[in-house]
Short mmCIF file of C-alpha atoms in Angstrom, two decimals:
data_model
loop_
_atom_site.label_atom_id
_atom_site.label_comp_id
_atom_site.label_asym_id
_atom_site.label_seq_id
_atom_site.Cartn_x
_atom_site.Cartn_y
_atom_site.Cartn_z
CA UNK A 124 7.46 20.49 -126.03
CA UNK A 125 9.21 19.79 -123.27
CA UNK A 126 13.12 19.85 -123.49
CA UNK A 127 14.32 15.90 -123.87
CA UNK A 128 16.69 15.44 -121.48
CA UNK A 129 20.25 14.77 -122.55
CA UNK A 130 23.03 14.10 -120.97
CA UNK A 131 25.47 14.24 -123.26
CA UNK A 132 24.00 18.51 -123.77
CA UNK A 133 24.10 18.24 -119.10
CA UNK A 134 27.69 17.00 -119.55
CA UNK A 135 29.41 19.62 -122.13
CA UNK A 136 26.86 22.52 -120.10
CA UNK A 137 29.63 21.50 -117.47
CA UNK A 138 32.88 21.53 -119.23
CA UNK A 139 31.59 24.94 -119.97
CA UNK A 140 31.14 26.13 -116.76
CA UNK A 141 34.85 24.65 -115.21
CA UNK A 142 36.85 25.77 -119.03
CA UNK A 143 35.22 29.38 -118.51
CA UNK A 144 35.94 29.36 -114.57
CA UNK A 145 39.29 27.86 -115.94
CA UNK A 146 40.24 30.85 -117.89
CA UNK A 147 40.62 28.81 -121.26
CA UNK A 148 39.42 29.72 -124.81
CA UNK A 149 37.99 27.01 -126.07
CA UNK A 150 40.83 26.15 -128.82
CA UNK A 151 42.85 25.03 -125.59
CA UNK A 152 39.92 22.36 -124.94
CA UNK A 153 37.21 21.72 -128.03
CA UNK A 154 38.90 18.69 -128.32
CA UNK A 155 36.66 17.24 -124.69
CA UNK A 156 33.74 18.62 -126.28
CA UNK A 157 34.46 15.10 -129.10
CA UNK A 158 35.11 11.78 -127.91
CA UNK A 159 38.53 10.51 -130.07
CA UNK A 160 36.28 7.45 -131.57
CA UNK A 161 32.28 5.94 -131.98
CA UNK A 162 31.59 2.37 -132.80
CA UNK A 163 28.44 1.52 -133.55
CA UNK A 164 27.92 -2.14 -134.37
CA UNK A 165 25.21 -4.54 -135.13
CA UNK A 166 25.04 -7.70 -133.02
CA UNK A 167 23.42 -10.65 -134.27
CA UNK A 168 22.03 -13.48 -132.02
CA UNK A 169 20.43 -16.76 -132.18
CA UNK A 170 17.74 -17.23 -130.19
CA UNK A 171 16.61 -20.21 -128.86
CA UNK A 172 13.95 -20.36 -131.07
CA UNK A 173 16.28 -20.50 -133.82
CA UNK A 174 14.96 -16.97 -134.89
CA UNK A 175 18.15 -14.19 -135.04
CA UNK A 176 17.78 -10.64 -133.28
CA UNK A 177 19.77 -8.21 -133.86
CA UNK A 178 20.95 -5.80 -130.50
CA UNK A 179 22.40 -2.38 -130.81
CA UNK A 180 25.58 -2.22 -129.74
CA UNK A 181 28.36 0.95 -128.91
CA UNK A 182 31.53 1.80 -127.95
CA UNK A 183 33.01 4.83 -127.58
CA UNK A 184 35.97 6.31 -126.31
CA UNK A 185 35.91 9.93 -125.02
CA UNK A 186 39.85 11.14 -124.27
CA UNK A 187 42.99 9.04 -124.33
CA UNK A 188 45.75 11.43 -123.77
CA UNK A 189 46.19 10.59 -120.12
CA UNK A 190 46.47 6.57 -121.29
CA UNK A 191 44.65 4.08 -122.44
CA UNK A 192 40.77 4.14 -122.02
CA UNK A 193 38.63 2.59 -119.61
CA UNK A 194 35.03 2.73 -119.08
CA UNK A 195 32.43 0.61 -118.49
CA UNK A 196 29.73 -2.02 -119.97
CA UNK A 197 25.84 -1.50 -119.73
CA UNK A 198 22.96 -4.40 -120.81
CA UNK A 199 19.88 -1.88 -121.01
CA UNK A 200 16.88 -0.86 -122.70
CA UNK A 201 17.81 2.20 -122.00
CA UNK A 202 21.31 2.38 -124.13
CA UNK A 203 22.00 4.60 -126.78
CA UNK A 204 25.15 7.22 -127.99
CA UNK A 205 24.13 9.42 -126.06
CA UNK A 206 24.18 8.16 -123.12
CA UNK A 207 27.66 5.87 -124.19
CA UNK A 208 28.97 9.17 -125.53
CA UNK A 209 28.32 11.18 -121.82
CA UNK A 210 29.46 8.33 -119.70
CA UNK A 211 32.61 7.67 -122.04
CA UNK A 212 33.44 11.70 -120.28
CA UNK A 213 32.65 10.89 -116.96
CA UNK A 214 34.32 8.75 -116.90
CA UNK A 215 37.74 11.02 -118.30
CA UNK A 216 36.64 13.61 -116.12
CA UNK A 217 36.56 10.80 -113.12
CA UNK A 218 39.66 8.98 -114.19
CA UNK A 219 41.62 12.39 -113.86
CA UNK A 220 40.28 13.77 -109.90
CA UNK A 221 41.29 10.22 -109.33
CA UNK A 222 44.56 10.81 -110.28
CA UNK A 223 45.32 6.94 -113.08
CA UNK A 224 46.97 7.16 -115.62
CA UNK A 225 44.07 6.72 -117.66
CA UNK A 226 41.41 7.83 -119.76
CA UNK A 227 37.43 7.65 -120.72
CA UNK A 228 35.34 5.42 -122.00
CA UNK A 229 31.75 3.19 -122.33
CA UNK A 230 30.20 0.72 -124.35
CA UNK A 231 26.42 -0.24 -124.30
CA UNK A 232 24.20 -2.85 -126.04
CA UNK A 233 20.29 -1.39 -126.09
CA UNK A 234 19.13 -5.09 -124.13
CA UNK A 235 17.06 -6.47 -122.03
CA UNK A 236 19.58 -9.08 -120.23
CA UNK A 237 16.34 -10.63 -117.63
CA UNK A 238 14.79 -11.73 -121.28
CA UNK A 239 17.60 -13.46 -122.30
CA UNK A 240 18.77 -17.35 -121.58
CA UNK A 241 21.56 -17.49 -120.54
CA UNK A 242 23.04 -18.98 -123.23
CA UNK A 243 21.12 -16.37 -125.66
CA UNK A 244 23.06 -13.67 -122.80
CA UNK A 245 26.73 -15.36 -124.13
CA UNK A 246 26.35 -15.84 -127.48
CA UNK A 247 25.48 -11.49 -127.25
CA UNK A 248 28.62 -10.77 -125.25
CA UNK A 249 30.74 -12.90 -127.49
CA UNK A 250 29.41 -11.35 -130.72
CA UNK A 251 29.56 -7.77 -129.51
CA UNK A 252 33.52 -8.36 -127.58
CA UNK A 253 34.08 -9.95 -131.56
CA UNK A 254 32.57 -6.80 -133.24
CA UNK A 255 34.47 -4.29 -130.72
CA UNK A 256 37.82 -6.29 -130.56
CA UNK A 257 39.74 -4.29 -133.19
CA UNK A 258 39.52 -1.57 -130.21
CA UNK A 259 39.99 -2.97 -127.32
CA UNK A 260 42.50 -3.96 -125.70
CA UNK A 261 45.08 -3.61 -121.83
CA UNK A 262 46.99 -0.81 -122.80
CA UNK A 263 43.93 0.02 -125.29
CA UNK A 264 41.06 0.25 -124.53
CA UNK A 265 39.82 -1.85 -120.52
CA UNK A 266 36.45 -2.83 -119.85
CA UNK A 267 35.05 -3.34 -117.16
CA UNK A 268 31.44 -4.46 -115.23
CA UNK A 269 28.63 -1.39 -115.52
CA UNK A 270 24.59 -2.13 -115.17
CA UNK A 271 23.58 -5.17 -115.43
CA UNK A 272 26.22 -7.38 -116.25
CA UNK A 273 28.78 -8.47 -113.55
CA UNK A 274 32.42 -10.86 -113.67
CA UNK A 275 31.17 -13.76 -115.75
CA UNK A 276 29.85 -11.48 -117.96
CA UNK A 277 33.87 -9.54 -118.46
CA UNK A 278 35.10 -13.53 -118.11
CA UNK A 279 33.35 -13.61 -121.18
CA UNK A 280 35.02 -10.63 -123.13
CA UNK A 281 38.01 -11.25 -121.60
CA UNK A 282 37.69 -14.86 -123.44
CA UNK A 283 36.70 -14.20 -126.16
CA UNK A 284 39.28 -11.40 -126.59
CA UNK A 285 42.45 -14.29 -125.55
CA UNK A 286 40.92 -16.38 -128.55
CA UNK A 287 40.95 -13.31 -131.12
CA UNK A 288 44.63 -13.16 -130.15
CA UNK A 289 45.98 -16.24 -129.93
CA UNK A 290 47.28 -15.28 -125.98
CA UNK A 291 45.84 -15.10 -122.76
CA UNK A 292 44.96 -11.43 -121.99
CA UNK A 293 44.05 -11.11 -119.09
CA UNK A 294 44.18 -6.98 -118.87
CA UNK A 295 41.89 -6.19 -121.99
CA UNK A 296 38.79 -5.99 -118.64
CA UNK A 297 38.88 -5.19 -114.85
CA UNK A 298 35.64 -6.76 -112.73
CA UNK A 299 36.71 -11.05 -113.52
CA UNK A 300 36.30 -13.30 -110.94
CA UNK A 301 38.77 -13.41 -108.69
CA UNK A 302 39.77 -16.68 -110.15
CA UNK A 303 40.09 -15.21 -113.57
CA UNK A 304 43.00 -12.22 -112.27
CA UNK A 305 40.24 -10.23 -111.29
CA UNK A 306 41.11 -7.98 -107.88
CA UNK A 307 39.97 -8.47 -104.13
CA UNK A 308 37.98 -5.30 -103.19
CA UNK A 309 36.88 -4.67 -106.34
CA UNK A 310 33.48 -5.73 -105.91
CA UNK A 311 32.44 -3.42 -102.66
CA UNK A 312 34.98 -0.79 -104.25
CA UNK A 313 32.02 1.65 -106.08
CA UNK A 314 30.04 0.89 -103.26
CA UNK A 315 33.50 1.36 -99.93
CA UNK A 316 34.77 4.44 -102.71
CA UNK A 317 30.48 6.31 -101.88
CA UNK A 318 30.99 6.37 -98.40
CA UNK A 319 35.04 6.93 -97.38
CA UNK A 320 33.47 10.57 -99.42
CA UNK A 321 30.43 10.41 -97.48
CA UNK A 322 32.46 10.06 -94.76
CA UNK A 323 35.21 12.90 -95.94
CA UNK A 324 32.35 15.57 -96.82
CA UNK A 325 30.83 14.65 -93.61
CA UNK A 326 33.68 15.88 -90.92
CA UNK A 327 34.35 18.68 -93.83
CA UNK A 328 30.66 20.29 -92.99
CA UNK A 329 30.88 18.45 -88.77
CA UNK A 330 28.21 16.29 -89.54
CA UNK A 331 27.64 13.09 -86.94
CA UNK A 332 27.82 9.98 -89.58
CA UNK A 333 26.34 8.08 -86.75
CA UNK A 334 23.78 10.41 -85.84
CA UNK A 335 22.58 11.52 -90.01
CA UNK A 336 18.96 10.61 -91.33
CA UNK A 337 20.69 9.08 -94.65
CA UNK A 338 18.63 7.99 -97.23
CA UNK A 339 20.27 5.80 -100.97
CA UNK A 340 18.25 5.41 -103.79
CA UNK A 341 18.96 2.77 -105.82
CA UNK A 342 20.11 -1.39 -103.62
CA UNK A 343 22.08 -2.83 -106.51
CA UNK A 344 25.91 -3.75 -106.10
CA UNK A 345 26.34 0.28 -105.72
CA UNK A 346 24.14 0.35 -103.28
CA UNK A 347 24.66 -2.36 -101.85
CA UNK A 348 28.01 -2.08 -101.01
CA UNK A 349 27.15 1.13 -100.05
CA UNK A 350 24.58 1.10 -97.59
CA UNK A 351 26.96 -2.06 -95.50
CA UNK A 352 30.02 -0.41 -95.50
CA UNK A 353 28.54 2.62 -93.77
CA UNK A 354 26.08 0.93 -91.47
CA UNK A 355 29.28 -1.67 -91.14
CA UNK A 356 32.43 0.44 -91.07
CA UNK A 357 31.80 4.24 -90.78
CA UNK A 358 28.93 3.52 -87.78
CA UNK A 359 26.28 5.77 -89.64
CA UNK A 360 22.81 4.06 -87.82
CA UNK A 361 20.26 5.89 -88.41
CA UNK A 362 20.27 4.56 -93.27
CA UNK A 363 15.73 5.99 -93.50
CA UNK A 364 16.33 4.44 -96.70
CA UNK A 365 16.81 2.27 -99.83
CA UNK A 366 15.55 1.48 -102.94
CA UNK A 367 15.45 -0.99 -105.72
CA UNK A 368 13.63 -0.85 -109.37
CA UNK A 369 10.51 -1.42 -107.28
CA UNK A 370 9.88 0.76 -104.70
CA UNK A 371 10.88 2.45 -101.54
CA UNK A 372 10.80 2.07 -97.70
CA UNK A 373 11.12 3.81 -95.09
CA UNK A 374 11.79 4.45 -91.21
CA UNK A 375 12.14 6.85 -89.35
CA UNK A 376 14.65 6.08 -86.36
CA UNK A 377 16.50 3.82 -89.07
CA UNK A 378 15.76 0.13 -91.23
CA UNK A 379 17.09 -2.97 -89.38
CA UNK A 380 20.11 -2.91 -91.62
CA UNK A 381 21.23 -6.46 -90.40
CA UNK A 382 17.92 -7.41 -91.53
CA UNK A 383 18.24 -5.20 -94.46
CA UNK A 384 21.57 -6.14 -95.87
CA UNK A 385 20.27 -10.31 -94.73
CA UNK A 386 17.16 -9.81 -97.06
CA UNK A 387 19.45 -8.55 -99.90
CA UNK A 388 22.90 -10.61 -100.17
CA UNK A 389 20.42 -13.43 -101.43
CA UNK A 390 20.81 -13.46 -105.20
CA UNK A 391 16.90 -12.28 -106.54
CA UNK A 392 15.81 -11.10 -103.44
CA UNK A 393 13.85 -7.60 -104.34
CA UNK A 394 13.19 -4.86 -101.24
CA UNK A 395 9.26 -5.82 -102.51
CA UNK A 396 9.80 -8.33 -100.28
CA UNK A 397 11.24 -7.60 -97.57
CA UNK A 398 9.66 -8.23 -93.83
CA UNK A 399 11.09 -5.89 -91.79
CA UNK A 400 9.17 -2.53 -89.93
CA UNK A 401 9.61 -0.37 -92.30
CA UNK A 402 6.62 1.95 -94.53
CA UNK A 403 6.57 1.60 -98.67
CA UNK A 404 7.06 4.92 -100.91
CA UNK A 405 7.73 5.78 -104.05
CA UNK A 406 11.63 6.25 -105.07
CA UNK A 407 10.61 10.08 -105.86
CA UNK A 408 9.44 10.37 -102.27
CA UNK A 409 12.73 8.64 -101.41
CA UNK A 410 14.75 11.46 -103.08
CA UNK A 411 12.31 14.47 -100.58
CA UNK A 412 13.20 13.28 -97.78
CA UNK A 413 13.84 15.38 -95.02
CA UNK A 414 17.58 13.69 -94.53
CA UNK A 415 21.19 15.03 -93.74
CA UNK A 416 22.82 12.96 -96.28
CA UNK A 417 20.96 11.57 -99.76
CA UNK A 418 22.42 9.18 -102.06
CA UNK A 419 21.31 8.54 -105.27
CA UNK A 420 23.19 5.59 -106.32
CA UNK A 421 20.61 4.29 -108.91
CA UNK A 422 20.04 5.82 -112.46
CA UNK A 423 20.61 9.79 -114.43
CA UNK A 424 18.08 11.99 -114.27
CA UNK A 425 16.53 11.38 -111.17
CA UNK A 426 17.26 15.07 -108.96
CA UNK A 427 15.54 17.12 -112.05
CA UNK A 428 13.87 20.00 -112.84
CA UNK A 429 10.07 18.16 -111.52
CA UNK A 430 11.08 17.14 -108.18
CA UNK A 431 14.89 19.28 -107.31
CA UNK A 432 12.50 22.02 -105.04
CA UNK A 433 11.33 19.57 -103.08
CA UNK A 434 14.60 18.19 -102.38
CA UNK A 435 15.63 18.33 -98.53
CA UNK A 436 18.98 16.94 -97.82
CA UNK A 437 21.24 19.76 -97.08
CA UNK A 438 24.10 17.00 -98.59
CA UNK A 439 23.36 14.98 -101.28
CA UNK A 440 26.56 12.59 -102.99
CA UNK A 441 26.44 11.48 -106.25
CA UNK A 442 26.42 7.36 -105.99
CA UNK A 443 25.41 6.99 -110.11
CA UNK A 444 26.45 8.71 -113.38
CA UNK A 445 24.07 12.05 -113.26
CA UNK A 446 21.80 11.76 -111.03
CA UNK A 447 21.47 14.86 -110.71
CA UNK A 448 20.58 18.28 -114.29
CA UNK A 449 22.79 21.24 -114.96
CA UNK A 450 19.40 22.90 -114.33
CA UNK A 451 18.84 21.40 -110.89
CA UNK A 452 22.02 21.33 -109.93
CA UNK A 453 22.55 24.86 -110.59
CA UNK A 454 19.15 25.60 -107.94
CA UNK A 455 19.92 23.07 -105.08
CA UNK A 456 23.74 24.94 -105.07
CA UNK A 457 22.03 28.24 -105.23
CA UNK A 458 19.73 26.36 -102.26
CA UNK A 459 22.60 26.08 -100.59
CA UNK A 460 22.47 21.96 -100.61
CA UNK A 461 25.61 20.63 -100.58
CA UNK A 462 26.80 18.13 -103.61
CA UNK A 463 29.64 16.11 -104.53
CA UNK A 464 30.26 15.08 -107.86
CA UNK A 465 30.01 11.35 -109.34
CA UNK A 466 33.40 12.32 -111.08
CA UNK A 467 34.73 12.24 -107.45
CA UNK A 468 32.12 10.12 -105.26
CA UNK A 469 31.24 7.10 -107.04
CA UNK A 470 34.86 6.89 -107.91
CA UNK A 471 36.43 3.82 -106.04
CA UNK A 472 35.53 1.60 -108.71
CA UNK A 473 37.63 2.72 -111.42
CA UNK A 474 40.22 3.08 -108.58
CA UNK A 475 40.53 -0.66 -108.04
CA UNK A 476 39.94 -1.18 -111.18
CA UNK A 477 42.79 0.38 -111.72
CA UNK A 478 44.53 -1.14 -109.11
CA UNK A 479 43.35 -5.15 -110.68
CA UNK A 480 45.29 -3.93 -114.42
CA UNK A 481 48.28 -3.22 -112.75
CA UNK A 482 49.01 -6.29 -110.63
CA UNK A 483 47.48 -8.73 -114.36
CA UNK A 484 49.99 -6.20 -116.10
CA UNK A 485 52.79 -7.11 -113.44
CA UNK A 486 51.51 -10.64 -113.31
CA UNK A 487 51.20 -10.20 -109.15
CA UNK A 488 47.71 -10.99 -106.94
CA UNK A 489 46.88 -7.61 -103.66
CA UNK A 490 45.57 -9.05 -100.61
CA UNK A 491 42.53 -7.04 -100.03
CA UNK A 492 44.03 -5.33 -96.69
CA UNK A 493 46.01 -3.58 -99.65
CA UNK A 494 43.82 -2.57 -101.63
CA UNK A 495 41.30 -1.66 -99.84
CA UNK A 496 43.87 0.97 -97.78
CA UNK A 497 45.72 1.84 -101.07
CA UNK A 498 41.84 3.21 -102.26
CA UNK A 499 41.06 5.16 -98.66
CA UNK A 500 44.44 6.67 -99.75
CA UNK A 501 43.42 7.85 -103.09
CA UNK A 502 39.99 9.17 -102.20
CA UNK A 503 41.07 10.86 -99.48
CA UNK A 504 43.31 12.48 -101.89
CA UNK A 505 41.31 12.72 -105.16
CA UNK A 506 38.51 14.07 -102.22
CA UNK A 507 41.37 17.22 -100.83
CA UNK A 508 42.85 18.22 -104.15
CA UNK A 509 38.69 18.73 -104.60
CA UNK A 510 38.00 21.25 -101.78
CA UNK A 511 40.64 22.77 -102.80
CA UNK A 512 39.66 24.24 -105.70
CA UNK A 513 36.23 25.14 -104.51
CA UNK A 514 37.36 27.29 -102.12
CA UNK A 515 40.65 28.30 -104.29
CA UNK A 516 37.85 28.93 -107.01
CA UNK A 517 34.90 29.83 -104.61
CA UNK A 518 32.53 27.72 -106.34
CA UNK A 519 30.61 23.91 -105.96
CA UNK A 520 32.31 20.70 -105.52
CA UNK A 521 30.80 20.09 -108.55
CA UNK A 522 32.85 22.76 -110.23
CA UNK A 523 35.89 22.18 -107.89
CA UNK A 524 36.15 18.50 -109.67
CA UNK A 525 35.65 19.79 -113.14
CA UNK A 526 38.66 22.21 -112.30
CA UNK A 527 41.12 19.64 -111.95
CA UNK A 528 40.32 17.15 -114.23
CA UNK A 529 39.67 19.76 -117.36
CA UNK A 530 43.34 20.88 -115.83
CA UNK A 531 44.79 16.92 -115.73
CA UNK A 532 43.18 16.49 -118.70
CA UNK A 533 44.11 19.87 -121.26
CA UNK A 534 47.74 20.29 -119.16
CA UNK A 535 49.18 16.84 -121.22
CA UNK A 536 47.15 17.49 -124.30
CA UNK A 537 49.18 20.75 -124.59
CA UNK A 538 52.42 18.44 -123.92
CA UNK A 539 52.07 16.34 -126.35
CA UNK A 540 50.54 17.97 -128.81
CA UNK A 541 48.04 17.93 -132.05
CA UNK A 542 49.23 15.59 -134.43
CA UNK A 543 50.11 15.72 -137.71
#
């Protein structure tokens, strides 16, 4: 019987390897192997037909030694405790790599939001907020959008929490609409961060982005803005393939990004209705294309034992969380493929979420130019920290990122001590 993929076990395997490189004893980092708090809730919703359905929800706080917990909320039928635990841990390390004063958290509800009416979705969100309200707050745990959630859902969470506490609480979530205290630049932040990271690794590896063949798996928010900023700002003229839930499209001479981005900018449009010049291929075909840079921006466990031998990309930039299993990661490293890990590559979202939170807590608003400039500065520093750690320890960039992040979290934990 094949071993079932468990994202939390994958995270632990990477954590242990990095800790060994740092020369840590188990007692030095054992607190990072287990979340501080795991909350599982039942969320009843009265449906439009009068029946009541109960949905399973989670909120996990992995580590708060460096600051309040931070992490998104996702709505997906695949949500389970192991996934949320792994994602919360990756948030701890992502915040530490970016050197922002947050710990890691994650939340989710096992639901297909496409099957709910808007009223049902709002009731689900507000009831879930009530259920997790004892452990969230602007100085305790700050949720954000994730898979299948957005600014409107964050507005419902903020409003519900504010009603519970009896006072306005804009800082309880990030990724809100601008009118409710959201930050300019937040919507595109994760994709912009991926673009900036791609520029840094291309420069280090001597790859010319203007001619490099690039494939992007996933055209949700992250994939779309990665493609947009690469094409519009980084001068990438040869994005040859992109994909979404309907499949992938490919053009060996480069896709027409003007028409493609215009098509995908219309709410509800998917690639199956795109009519520009292209060939239809599968998502797995996209992953195994002979390209210079592959950017998985969909789900975890996409590059694994079943396809790792067929991966031909020279560089992989992980825009998704956990897209490469630990087995595939080790195999590809031996093959000479450079992987920029998720906890570095997709940290733009949490960095600008931090900026949004700072603005809320200080009752300020920055212009988009300021947000983007500060994001570029923070991403650049994080990339250099990871690159130097990998060079110093003669290891992969993933190990370099974990060396940086674990070192920072362990240091703060030791400074604070174990009480009582």
